[in-house]
Coordinates of C-alpha atoms in Angstrom, one line a residue:
X1 CA -36.1 53.3 1.8
X2 CA -36.1 49.4 1.1
X3 CA -33.1 47.7 1.7
X4 CA -31.1 46.9 -1.7
X5 CA -31.5 43.0 -2.8
X6 CA -29.5 41.5 -5.6
X7 CA -30.9 41.4 -9.2
X8 CA -32.6 38.2 -10.3
X9 CA -31.8 36.8 -13.9
X10 CA -35.0 38.0 -15.0
X11 CA -34.2 41.7 -14.4
X12 CA -31.8 41.4 -17.0
X13 CA -34.4 40.9 -19.5
X14 CA -36.2 43.2 -18.3
X15 CA -33.2 45.9 -18.8
X16 CA -32.8 44.6 -22.3
X17 CA -36.6 45.5 -22.9
X18 CA -36.2 48.5 -21.6
X19 CA -33.5 49.2 -23.8
X20 CA -34.7 47.5 -27.1
X21 CA -38.2 49.2 -26.7
X22 CA -36.6 52.7 -26.4
X23 CA -34.4 52.0 -29.2
X24 CA -37.4 50.9 -31.4
X25 CA -39.1 54.4 -30.2
X26 CA -36.2 56.7 -31.4
X27 CA -35.6 54.6 -34.9
X28 CA -39.4 55.3 -35.2
X29 CA -39.3 58.9 -34.8
X30 CA -36.1 59.9 -36.0
X31 CA -37.6 60.2 -39.8
X32 CA -39.2 63.6 -39.4
X33 CA -36.3 64.8 -37.0
X34 CA -34.2 67.4 -39.0
X35 CA -30.2 67.4 -38.6
X36 CA -28.7 69.8 -35.6
X37 CA -26.0 72.2 -36.6
X38 CA -23.6 70.2 -34.9
X39 CA -24.5 66.8 -36.2
X40 CA -23.5 68.1 -39.6
X41 CA -20.0 68.7 -38.3
X42 CA -19.8 65.4 -36.9
X43 CA -20.8 63.8 -39.9
X44 CA -18.0 65.2 -41.6
X45 CA -15.6 63.9 -38.8
X46 CA -17.2 60.6 -38.7
X47 CA -16.5 60.6 -42.6
X48 CA -12.9 61.0 -42.1
X49 CA -12.7 58.7 -39.1
X50 CA -13.9 56.0 -41.3
X51 CA -11.8 56.7 -44.4
X52 CA -8.7 55.9 -41.5
X53 CA -10.4 52.7 -40.5
X54 CA -10.9 51.8 -44.1
X55 CA -7.0 52.6 -44.4
X56 CA -6.2 50.3 -41.4
X57 CA -7.8 47.7 -42.8
X58 CA -6.3 47.9 -45.8
X59 CA -2.9 49.3 -45.3
X60 CA -2.2 49.0 -41.3
X61 CA 1.7 50.4 -41.7
X62 CA 0.7 53.5 -43.8
X63 CA -2.8 54.4 -41.7
X64 CA -0.9 54.3 -38.5
X65 CA 1.9 57.0 -39.6
X66 CA 1.7 59.7 -37.6
X67 CA 1.0 62.4 -40.8
X68 CA -2.0 59.6 -41.5
X69 CA -3.3 59.5 -38.0
X70 CA -3.2 63.6 -37.6
X71 CA -4.8 64.1 -41.3
X72 CA -8.0 61.8 -40.3
X73 CA -8.1 62.9 -36.5
X74 CA -7.2 66.6 -36.3
X75 CA -10.9 67.4 -37.8
X76 CA -13.2 68.2 -34.9
X77 CA -10.2 67.6 -32.1
X78 CA -12.1 70.4 -30.0
X79 CA -14.1 67.0 -28.7
X80 CA -12.5 63.4 -28.0
X81 CA -12.6 60.4 -30.6
X82 CA -15.0 57.7 -29.3
X83 CA -18.4 58.4 -30.2
X84 CA -17.5 59.8 -33.6
X85 CA -15.6 56.7 -34.1
X86 CA -18.9 54.6 -33.8
X87 CA -20.9 57.5 -35.8
X88 CA -18.1 56.1 -38.4
X89 CA -18.5 52.3 -37.8
X90 CA -22.1 52.1 -37.9
X91 CA -22.3 54.0 -41.3
X92 CA -19.2 51.8 -42.7
X93 CA -20.7 48.4 -41.6
X94 CA -24.3 49.0 -40.9
X95 CA -25.4 51.2 -43.9
X96 CA -22.6 51.0 -46.4
X97 CA -22.1 47.2 -46.3
X98 CA -25.3 45.7 -45.0
X99 CA -27.6 48.6 -46.0
X100 CA -29.9 48.4 -42.8
X101 CA -31.5 52.1 -42.8
X102 CA -33.6 53.6 -45.1
X103 CA -31.7 57.0 -44.3
X104 CA -28.0 57.4 -44.6
X105 CA -27.9 59.7 -41.8
X106 CA -29.9 57.2 -39.3
X107 CA -26.8 55.1 -39.4
X108 CA -24.6 57.9 -38.0
X109 CA -27.3 58.5 -35.3
X110 CA -27.7 54.8 -34.3
X111 CA -25.0 54.6 -31.9
X112 CA -26.3 57.3 -30.2
X113 CA -29.4 55.6 -30.1
X114 CA -28.3 52.5 -28.6
X115 CA -26.5 54.1 -26.1
X116 CA -29.5 55.8 -24.9
X117 CA -31.1 52.7 -24.7
X118 CA -28.5 51.2 -22.4
X119 CA -29.2 54.3 -20.4
X120 CA -32.5 53.6 -19.6
X121 CA -31.9 49.7 -19.0
X122 CA -28.9 50.7 -16.7
X123 CA -31.6 53.2 -14.8
X124 CA -33.8 50.0 -14.0
X125 CA -30.6 48.0 -13.2
X126 CA -29.8 50.6 -10.7
X127 CA -32.8 51.3 -8.9
X128 CA -34.0 47.8 -9.0
X129 CA -30.7 46.9 -7.0
X130 CA -30.3 49.9 -4.9
X131 CA -34.2 49.7 -4.0
X132 CA -36.6 47.3 -5.9
X133 CA -38.0 46.2 -9.0
X134 CA -41.0 48.7 -8.9
X135 CA -38.5 51.8 -8.3
X136 CA -36.4 50.5 -11.2
X137 CA -39.0 50.3 -13.6
X138 CA -40.5 53.4 -12.5
X139 CA -37.3 55.3 -12.7
X140 CA -36.3 54.1 -16.4
X141 CA -39.9 55.2 -17.6
X142 CA -39.3 58.5 -16.0
X143 CA -36.0 58.8 -17.2
X144 CA -36.8 57.8 -20.8
X145 CA -39.8 60.0 -20.8
X146 CA -38.2 63.2 -20.6
X147 CA -39.2 65.7 -23.4
X148 CA -35.5 67.3 -23.9
X149 CA -33.2 63.9 -23.3
X150 CA -35.6 62.3 -25.9
X151 CA -34.9 64.8 -28.3
X152 CA -31.1 64.3 -27.7
X153 CA -31.4 60.5 -27.7
X154 CA -31.9 60.8 -31.2
X155 CA -28.9 62.9 -32.3
X156 CA -25.4 61.8 -33.6
X157 CA -24.2 63.9 -30.9
X158 CA -22.3 63.5 -27.5
X159 CA -25.2 64.7 -25.0
X160 CA -27.1 61.4 -24.7
X161 CA -23.9 59.1 -24.8
X162 CA -21.9 60.9 -21.8
X163 CA -25.5 60.9 -19.8
X164 CA -25.3 56.7 -20.6
X165 CA -21.4 56.6 -19.8
X166 CA -21.4 58.9 -17.2
X167 CA -23.9 57.1 -15.4
X168 CA -21.8 53.8 -15.9
X169 CA -19.0 55.0 -14.3
X170 CA -20.6 55.9 -11.4
X171 CA -22.5 52.7 -11.2
X172 CA -19.5 50.6 -11.4
X173 CA -18.1 53.1 -8.4
X174 CA -21.2 52.0 -6.5
X175 CA -20.8 48.3 -7.0
X176 CA -17.0 48.7 -6.0
X177 CA -18.2 49.6 -2.7
X178 CA -20.8 47.1 -2.4
X179 CA -19.2 44.2 -3.5
X180 CA -15.7 44.2 -3.2
X181 CA -13.4 42.3 -5.4
X182 CA -11.2 43.4 -8.1
X183 CA -13.7 43.5 -10.8
X184 CA -15.9 46.4 -10.4
X185 CA -13.0 49.0 -9.6
X186 CA -11.4 47.6 -13.0
X187 CA -14.7 48.6 -14.6
X188 CA -15.0 51.9 -12.9
X189 CA -11.5 52.8 -14.5
X190 CA -12.9 51.4 -17.8
X191 CA -15.6 53.2 -17.6
X192 CA -14.3 56.5 -16.5
X193 CA -11.7 56.1 -19.6
X194 CA -14.7 55.8 -21.8
X195 CA -16.5 58.7 -20.5
X196 CA -13.0 60.8 -20.7
X197 CA -13.1 59.9 -24.4
X198 CA -17.1 61.2 -24.7
X199 CA -17.1 64.2 -23.5
X200 CA -15.7 67.0 -21.4
X201 CA -18.5 66.4 -18.7
X202 CA -16.7 63.3 -17.7
X203 CA -14.5 65.8 -15.6
X204 CA -16.9 66.0 -12.9
X205 CA -16.6 62.3 -12.0
X206 CA -13.7 62.3 -10.0
X207 CA -15.2 65.5 -7.7
X208 CA -18.1 63.2 -7.3
X209 CA -16.4 59.7 -6.5
X210 CA -13.7 61.6 -4.4
X211 CA -16.6 63.9 -2.2
X212 CA -18.5 60.1 -1.8
X213 CA -15.4 58.5 -0.5
X214 CA -14.8 61.3 2.3
X215 CA -18.3 61.1 3.0
X216 CA -18.1 57.5 3.2
X217 CA -14.9 57.7 5.4
X218 CA -16.5 60.4 7.9
X219 CA -19.7 58.1 8.2
X220 CA -17.4 55.0 9.0
X221 CA -15.6 57.1 11.9
X222 CA -18.8 58.4 13.4
X223 CA -20.2 54.9 13.2
X224 CA -17.1 53.3 15.1
X225 CA -16.8 56.1 17.8
X226 CA -20.4 55.4 18.3
X227 CA -20.0 51.9 18.6
X228 CA -16.9 52.2 20.9
X229 CA -18.9 54.4 23.2
X230 CA -21.9 51.8 23.1
X231 CA -24.1 54.3 21.5
X232 CA -25.2 52.4 18.4
X233 CA -24.6 48.7 17.2
X234 CA -21.3 48.1 15.5
X235 CA -21.4 48.7 11.7
X236 CA -21.6 45.4 9.2
X237 CA -18.1 44.4 7.6
X238 CA -19.5 45.2 4.6
X239 CA -20.3 49.1 5.3
X240 CA -17.5 49.4 7.4
X241 CA -15.2 48.3 4.8
X242 CA -17.1 50.9 2.1
X243 CA -14.9 53.7 2.2
X244 CA -11.7 51.2 2.1
X245 CA -13.2 50.0 -1.0
X246 CA -13.7 53.2 -2.7
X247 CA -9.9 53.7 -2.8
X248 CA -9.6 51.2 -5.0
X249 CA -11.8 52.6 -7.6
X250 CA -10.4 55.9 -7.2
X251 CA -6.7 54.3 -8.0
X252 CA -8.5 52.8 -11.0
X253 CA -10.1 55.7 -12.3
X254 CA -6.6 57.7 -12.0
X255 CA -4.5 54.8 -13.3
X256 CA -6.8 52.8 -15.9
X257 CA -9.3 55.6 -17.2
X258 CA -6.5 57.9 -18.5
X259 CA -4.9 54.8 -20.4
X260 CA -8.2 54.1 -22.2
X261 CA -8.8 57.5 -23.3
X262 CA -5.2 57.9 -24.7
X263 CA -5.8 54.4 -26.5
X264 CA -9.1 55.5 -27.8
X265 CA -8.0 58.8 -29.3
X266 CA -5.3 59.0 -32.1
X267 CA -5.1 62.2 -32.2
X268 CA -3.2 62.5 -28.6
X269 CA -1.1 59.5 -29.7
X270 CA 1.9 62.4 -30.6
X271 CA 2.5 65.5 -28.8
X272 CA 0.4 64.3 -26.1
X273 CA 0.4 66.8 -23.4
X274 CA 0.4 70.0 -25.9
X275 CA -2.7 68.4 -27.1
X276 CA -4.6 67.6 -24.1
X277 CA -3.8 71.3 -22.9
X278 CA -5.5 72.8 -26.3
X279 CA -8.3 70.5 -25.9
X280 CA -9.1 71.4 -22.1
X281 CA -8.0 75.3 -23.0
X282 CA -10.9 75.1 -25.7
X283 CA -13.6 74.1 -22.8
X284 CA -12.2 76.0 -19.7
X285 CA -12.4 79.0 -22.1
X286 CA -15.1 78.4 -24.4
X287 CA -16.4 81.4 -26.4
X288 CA -20.1 82.2 -25.3
X289 CA -22.9 81.9 -27.7
X290 CA -26.3 84.0 -27.3
X291 CA -29.3 82.4 -25.7
X292 CA -32.7 83.7 -24.4
X293 CA -33.5 83.7 -20.9
X294 CA -36.9 85.5 -19.3
X295 CA -36.8 88.0 -22.2
X296 CA -33.5 88.7 -22.1
X297 CA -30.5 87.7 -24.7
X298 CA -27.6 86.5 -23.0
X299 CA -24.0 86.5 -25.0
X300 CA -21.6 87.4 -22.2
X301 CA -20.8 87.0 -18.2
X302 CA -22.3 87.5 -16.4
X303 CA -25.2 84.5 -16.8
X304 CA -28.1 84.0 -14.7
X305 CA -27.7 81.6 -11.7
X306 CA -31.3 80.8 -12.2
X307 CA -31.0 79.5 -15.6
X308 CA -30.6 75.8 -14.7
X309 CA -33.2 75.5 -11.8
X310 CA -35.8 77.8 -13.9
X311 CA -35.0 75.4 -17.0
X312 CA -35.3 72.0 -15.4
X313 CA -38.4 73.2 -13.8
X314 CA -39.7 74.4 -17.2
X315 CA -38.9 71.4 -19.3
X316 CA -39.0 68.1 -16.5
X317 CA -42.5 66.7 -16.1
X318 CA -43.8 68.0 -13.2
X319 CA -44.6 64.8 -11.6
X320 CA -41.1 63.4 -12.2
X321 CA -40.1 66.7 -10.4
X322 CA -42.5 66.1 -7.3
X323 CA -41.7 62.4 -7.0
X324 CA -37.9 63.2 -6.8
X325 CA -38.3 65.9 -4.2
X326 CA -39.8 63.5 -2.0
X327 CA -37.2 60.9 -2.8
X328 CA -34.8 63.1 -1.9
X329 CA -36.6 64.4 1.3
X330 CA -37.3 60.7 2.4
X331 CA -33.4 59.9 1.8
X332 CA -32.3 62.8 4.1
X333 CA -34.9 62.1 6.9
X334 CA -33.6 58.5 6.7
X335 CA -29.7 59.3 6.2
X336 CA -29.5 62.6 8.2
X337 CA -32.8 63.2 10.6
X338 CA -32.1 59.6 12.2
X339 CA -28.8 60.0 13.2
X340 CA -29.2 63.8 14.8
X341 CA -32.2 62.8 16.7
X342 CA -30.3 59.7 18.0
X343 CA -27.4 62.1 19.0
X344 CA -30.0 64.2 20.7
X345 CA -31.6 61.4 22.5
X346 CA -27.5 60.7 23.7
X347 CA -27.0 64.1 24.8
X348 CA -30.1 65.0 26.8
X349 CA -29.8 64.5 30.4
X350 CA -31.4 60.8 31.4
X351 CA -35.1 60.9 31.8
X352 CA -35.3 64.5 30.5
X353 CA -38.0 65.6 28.4
X354 CA -35.7 66.1 25.3
X355 CA -34.6 62.6 25.4
X356 CA -38.2 61.5 25.6
X357 CA -39.4 63.7 22.8
X358 CA -36.4 62.3 20.4
X359 CA -37.1 58.6 21.5
X360 CA -40.9 58.8 20.7
X361 CA -40.0 60.6 17.4
X362 CA -37.9 58.0 16.8
X363 CA -40.2 55.3 17.5
X364 CA -43.0 57.3 15.7
X365 CA -41.3 58.7 12.4
X366 CA -38.1 57.6 11.9
X367 CA -36.6 54.3 11.0
X368 CA -33.3 53.0 11.3
X369 CA -31.8 53.5 7.8
X370 CA -31.1 50.2 6.1
X371 CA -27.3 49.0 6.1
X372 CA -26.1 50.7 3.1
X373 CA -22.4 50.1 2.1
X374 CA -22.7 51.7 -1.1
X375 CA -23.8 54.9 0.3
X376 CA -26.4 55.0 -2.2
X377 CA -28.4 58.1 -1.4
X378 CA -25.2 60.0 -0.9
X379 CA -23.9 59.5 -4.4
X380 CA -27.0 60.2 -6.1
X381 CA -27.3 63.4 -4.3
X382 CA -23.8 64.3 -5.4
X383 CA -24.2 63.3 -8.8
X384 CA -27.1 65.9 -9.3
X385 CA -25.2 68.6 -6.9
X386 CA -22.1 68.4 -8.8
X387 CA -23.4 68.8 -12.1
X388 CA -26.0 71.9 -11.3
X389 CA -23.0 73.2 -9.1
X390 CA -21.5 74.6 -11.9
X391 CA -24.3 76.9 -12.7
X392 CA -23.6 78.7 -9.3
X393 CA -21.0 80.5 -11.2
X394 CA -21.7 83.2 -13.5
X395 CA -19.2 82.7 -15.7
X396 CA -20.6 79.1 -16.9
X397 CA -22.3 79.4 -20.6
X398 CA -25.9 78.6 -21.0
X399 CA -25.6 78.4 -24.7
X400 CA -26.2 74.7 -24.6
X401 CA -29.8 75.0 -22.6
X402 CA -30.5 71.7 -21.0
X403 CA -28.6 69.5 -22.7
X404 CA -25.3 70.6 -20.4
X405 CA -27.0 69.1 -17.0
X406 CA -28.6 66.3 -18.4
X407 CA -26.0 64.1 -16.7
X408 CA -28.1 64.3 -13.1
X409 CA -31.3 63.3 -15.1
X410 CA -30.5 59.3 -14.2
X411 CA -30.2 60.5 -10.6
X412 CA -33.1 62.7 -10.7
X413 CA -35.2 59.6 -11.7
X414 CA -33.8 57.4 -9.4
X415 CA -35.0 59.3 -6.4
X416 CA -38.1 59.9 -8.1
X417 CA -38.5 56.0 -9.0
X418 CA -37.8 55.2 -5.2
X419 CA -40.2 57.6 -4.0
X420 CA -43.0 55.9 -6.3
X421 CA -42.1 52.7 -4.8
X422 CA -42.6 53.9 -1.4
X423 CA -45.9 55.5 -2.4
X424 CA -47.4 52.3 -3.3
X425 CA -46.2 50.3 -0.7
X426 CA -48.4 53.2 1.2
X427 CA -51.4 52.9 -0.8
X428 CA -51.4 48.9 -0.4
X429 CA -51.4 49.6 3.3
X430 CA -54.0 52.0 3.0
X431 CA -56.1 50.0 0.6
X432 CA -56.4 47.2 2.9
X433 CA -57.1 49.1 5.9
X434 CA -60.0 50.8 4.1
X435 CA -61.1 47.7 2.7
X436 CA -61.3 46.3 6.2
X437 CA -62.9 49.1 7.5
X438 CA -65.9 49.3 5.3
X439 CA -66.7 45.5 5.3
X440 CA -67.3 45.7 9.2
X441 CA -66.8 42.9 11.7
X442 CA -68.5 40.1 9.9
X443 CA -66.3 37.5 7.8
X444 CA -63.2 39.3 9.0
X445 CA -61.1 36.6 8.1
X446 CA -62.2 36.0 4.5
X447 CA -62.5 39.7 4.0
X448 CA -58.8 40.1 5.5
X449 CA -57.5 37.6 3.2
X450 CA -59.2 39.1 -0.1
X451 CA -58.0 42.4 0.7
X452 CA -54.5 41.4 1.7
X453 CA -54.3 39.6 -1.9
X454 CA -56.1 42.8 -3.8
X455 CA -53.4 45.2 -2.1
X456 CA -50.6 42.8 -2.6
X457 CA -51.7 42.4 -6.4
X458 CA -50.6 44.2 -9.3
X459 CA -53.7 46.5 -9.5
X460 CA -52.1 49.0 -7.1
X461 CA -48.7 49.8 -8.8
X462 CA -50.9 49.3 -12.3
X463 CA -53.2 52.0 -11.6
X464 CA -50.7 54.6 -10.1
X465 CA -47.9 53.7 -12.5
X466 CA -50.4 55.0 -15.2
X467 CA -51.2 57.8 -13.7
X468 CA -47.7 59.0 -13.0
X469 CA -46.6 58.0 -16.4
X470 CA -49.4 59.4 -18.2
X471 CA -48.3 63.2 -18.1
X472 CA -44.5 62.6 -19.2
X473 CA -45.4 60.3 -22.1
X474 CA -48.0 62.7 -23.3
X475 CA -45.4 65.5 -23.1
X476 CA -42.6 63.5 -24.6
X477 CA -44.5 62.3 -27.7
X478 CA -46.5 65.6 -28.1
X479 CA -42.7 67.3 -28.1
X480 CA -41.6 65.8 -30.9
X481 CA -40.2 66.9 -33.3
X482 CA -40.0 70.3 -31.5
X483 CA -38.2 69.3 -28.3
X484 CA -36.1 72.1 -28.0
X485 CA -39.5 74.6 -28.4
X486 CA -41.2 72.3 -25.4
X487 CA -42.1 73.6 -22.1
X488 CA -44.1 71.7 -19.5
X489 CA -47.6 73.0 -18.2
X490 CA -45.9 74.6 -15.2
X491 CA -44.7 77.7 -17.6
X492 CA -48.0 77.4 -20.1
X493 CA -46.6 75.3 -22.7
X494 CA -44.5 76.5 -25.5
X495 CA -47.2 79.4 -25.9
X496 CA -46.2 80.1 -22.2
X497 CA -42.7 79.9 -22.5
X498 CA -42.7 82.0 -25.8
X499 CA -44.8 84.6 -23.8
X500 CA -42.2 84.5 -20.8
X501 CA -39.2 85.0 -23.3
X502 CA -37.8 81.5 -22.9
X503 CA -35.9 80.4 -25.7
X504 CA -38.1 78.8 -28.5
X505 CA -35.2 76.7 -30.9
X506 CA -31.4 76.7 -31.6
X507 CA -29.3 74.4 -33.7
X508 CA -31.4 74.6 -36.7
X509 CA -32.8 71.4 -36.7
X510 CA -36.2 72.6 -37.4
X511 CA -35.4 72.4 -41.1
X512 CA -36.7 69.1 -40.9
X513 CA -39.9 70.3 -40.3
X514 CA -40.9 72.1 -43.4
X515 CA -39.1 69.9 -46.0
X516 CA -42.6 69.0 -47.2
X517 CA -43.4 72.5 -48.1
X518 CA -39.9 72.9 -49.8
X519 CA -40.1 70.0 -51.9
X520 CA -43.7 70.9 -53.1
X521 CA -43.2 74.8 -53.3
X522 CA -39.5 75.4 -54.4
X523 CA -39.1 75.6 -58.4
X524 CA -36.5 73.5 -60.3
X525 CA -33.1 74.0 -59.2
X526 CA -34.6 76.4 -57.2
X527 CA -32.4 78.2 -54.4
X528 CA -33.0 78.1 -50.5
X529 CA -31.3 80.3 -48.0
X530 CA -30.7 77.4 -44.9
X531 CA -30.0 80.1 -42.0
X532 CA -28.9 78.4 -39.3
X533 CA -28.7 75.0 -40.8
X534 CA -25.1 73.8 -41.2
X535 CA -24.2 72.6 -44.9
X536 CA -23.3 69.3 -44.0
X537 CA -26.8 68.8 -41.8
X538 CA -28.6 70.1 -45.2
X539 CA -26.6 67.9 -47.7
X540 CA -28.1 64.9 -45.4
X541 CA -31.3 65.9 -45.7
X542 CA -30.6 65.4 -49.6
X543 CA -28.6 62.3 -49.4
X544 CA -31.6 60.9 -47.3
X545 CA -34.1 61.8 -50.1
X546 CA -36.0 63.9 -47.8
X547 CA -35.5 67.1 -50.1
X548 CA -35.4 67.0 -53.7
X549 CA -32.1 66.5 -55.1
X550 CA -32.1 69.8 -57.1
X551 CA -33.2 72.3 -54.6
X552 CA -30.0 74.1 -53.9
X553 CA -29.0 75.4 -50.4
X554 CA -27.1 78.8 -50.4
X555 CA -25.4 81.1 -47.9
X556 CA -27.1 84.5 -48.6
X557 CA -30.6 85.4 -48.7
X558 CA -29.9 88.4 -51.5
X559 CA -30.9 86.4 -54.9
X560 CA -32.4 83.1 -53.0
X561 CA -35.7 81.8 -54.1
X562 CA -36.9 81.3 -50.5
X563 CA -35.2 81.7 -47.0
X564 CA -35.5 80.0 -43.7
X565 CA -35.5 81.8 -40.5
X566 CA -35.4 79.8 -37.5
X567 CA -36.5 82.0 -34.4
X568 CA -34.0 83.3 -31.8
X569 CA -34.1 86.6 -30.3
X570 CA -30.5 87.2 -31.5
X571 CA -31.2 86.2 -34.9
X572 CA -34.2 88.9 -35.6
X573 CA -31.7 90.5 -38.5
X574 CA -32.1 87.3 -40.5
X575 CA -35.6 88.1 -40.8
X576 CA -35.0 91.8 -41.5
X577 CA -32.7 90.7 -44.5
X578 CA -35.6 88.6 -46.0
X579 CA -37.9 91.3 -45.4
X580 CA -35.5 93.7 -47.3
X581 CA -34.5 91.2 -50.1
X582 CA -37.8 89.9 -50.7
X583 CA -39.6 92.8 -50.5
X584 CA -42.1 91.5 -47.7
X585 CA -42.6 91.1 -44.2
X586 CA -45.1 88.1 -44.4
X587 CA -43.9 84.5 -44.0
X588 CA -45.2 82.1 -46.9
X589 CA -45.2 79.5 -44.3
X590 CA -44.9 79.0 -40.5
X591 CA -44.3 76.1 -38.4
X592 CA -43.8 75.6 -34.8
X593 CA -45.7 73.4 -31.7
X594 CA -49.3 74.6 -30.3
X595 CA -49.1 77.8 -32.5
X596 CA -45.9 79.1 -31.8
X597 CA -43.8 80.4 -34.6
X598 CA -40.3 78.5 -34.3
X599 CA -39.4 78.3 -38.2
X600 CA -40.5 80.5 -41.0
X601 CA -40.2 80.4 -44.5
X602 CA -40.1 83.5 -46.7
X603 CA -40.4 83.6 -50.3
X604 CA -39.0 86.0 -53.1
X605 CA -42.2 86.7 -55.0
X606 CA -40.1 88.7 -57.5
X607 CA -38.3 85.3 -58.7

């Protein structure tokens, strides 16, 4: 892998362009995306928080009274308050005061969209600084064009924001090891506090950073012993001090992080320890929801250990996975095989065949690793391993699908970007050699000049980039607005996944795909059984004007004019109820991607 380089001023503009383009794309595609069940709960919580923020401006002393604080912030205290606070402030300022959005629901979603754009920009900056600009740009594009992540990036939920804040904390920790000084350790602590106040996924960050610090310390000790024995060159001061600088970042995480967490979540200002125990217990002892996997419905342990790797392979574009595997293997060869080969050469008898073979292998295949005080590849690998490691336990719930391990996706994309950059370099070398070979010996100097110019130009990365990005872009845009039903061609797309018994949908968000049908066919003041759609999510469709104001959502199929059925294996009973109540087994309307039934609408002909 290439030695890392400092960022240029233009890289900030490129990162900003990535973020702005992604947010613009999210806004442009939000209008036909229904509201997920959890979004409805967060709309309600954000409204309570928003009322408290307004009270804080109008009567600060009364708003800070413990009873007032608890009345507002006890709502949905199963999750921290930072992101819901952003939802509330966006609705208060951007919508109610400035009227920036055509639909009120978008105002709640906008903070998560912005944070998702920041995440794409961060991947670009990290890839560029750790490897090169081409690696950063390709990593950012591959990360942005993950169908399931693209869907989550639209939502007024915590899953996309925690991906960004999680990666930001890891990046600040990495900069602490590289740059020294007090700034980046402090920023690491602040970012960790923001992550704590975003979602409980943040609990994995200390595991990653502590493991990385231990690995860095072991590396420095091995290098120091080898240098003292004359078996390896002395490490640079920056590299040798990397492990020690990690302690400053870890100390900031342990001190500044909890303070930021406490300051930004008013619900824990009183009875702090009991409430923190309640919060931790909710997630450590979370109830199990249903999820279909390979034709079987899981709702109690043991859960399938293969769930996370199989679903990753089935939902992440294949070219991204292949580049990730290539980047991971290249890092392992550079960071593991090279030191092992050196050790083998040193331990072999002088002049022996083993030493000679190891020496030749080093010269032919393995390059000495570039000086890397941040332990970049190790940190990226640990960030992936720690997140996926949770699914080695059969007690880990699988009800959330891929969203529960999305914090690993930026690091998968970074490895993939590094591999793409390496492939472009090899393609340039090969193209130059091919042109020289085909032109023969005549006018070799001129040919060499033109070949070198062509190989160095933008043509090679542009062509390869287009070839690599084509499938992820096509799959992501094609999946919208059915992303939780989307699967890659590796499993036959959505139809193949349905045949394999992979879950088609959850969260009740696909109601947004049938609003046109309901507006046309539901009679005046007609009723619709909304099934898996949460009441507040249905109300937001009405407030947005996407549903006719007179259409009433009801909680029972009996007596309703229409009934929605969001297909999940464990919810088949809901369809049976509609059959009995309406006297028909034939839905009046079916919607879904590529011919796969995902949401069905039954009509009560008797009414």
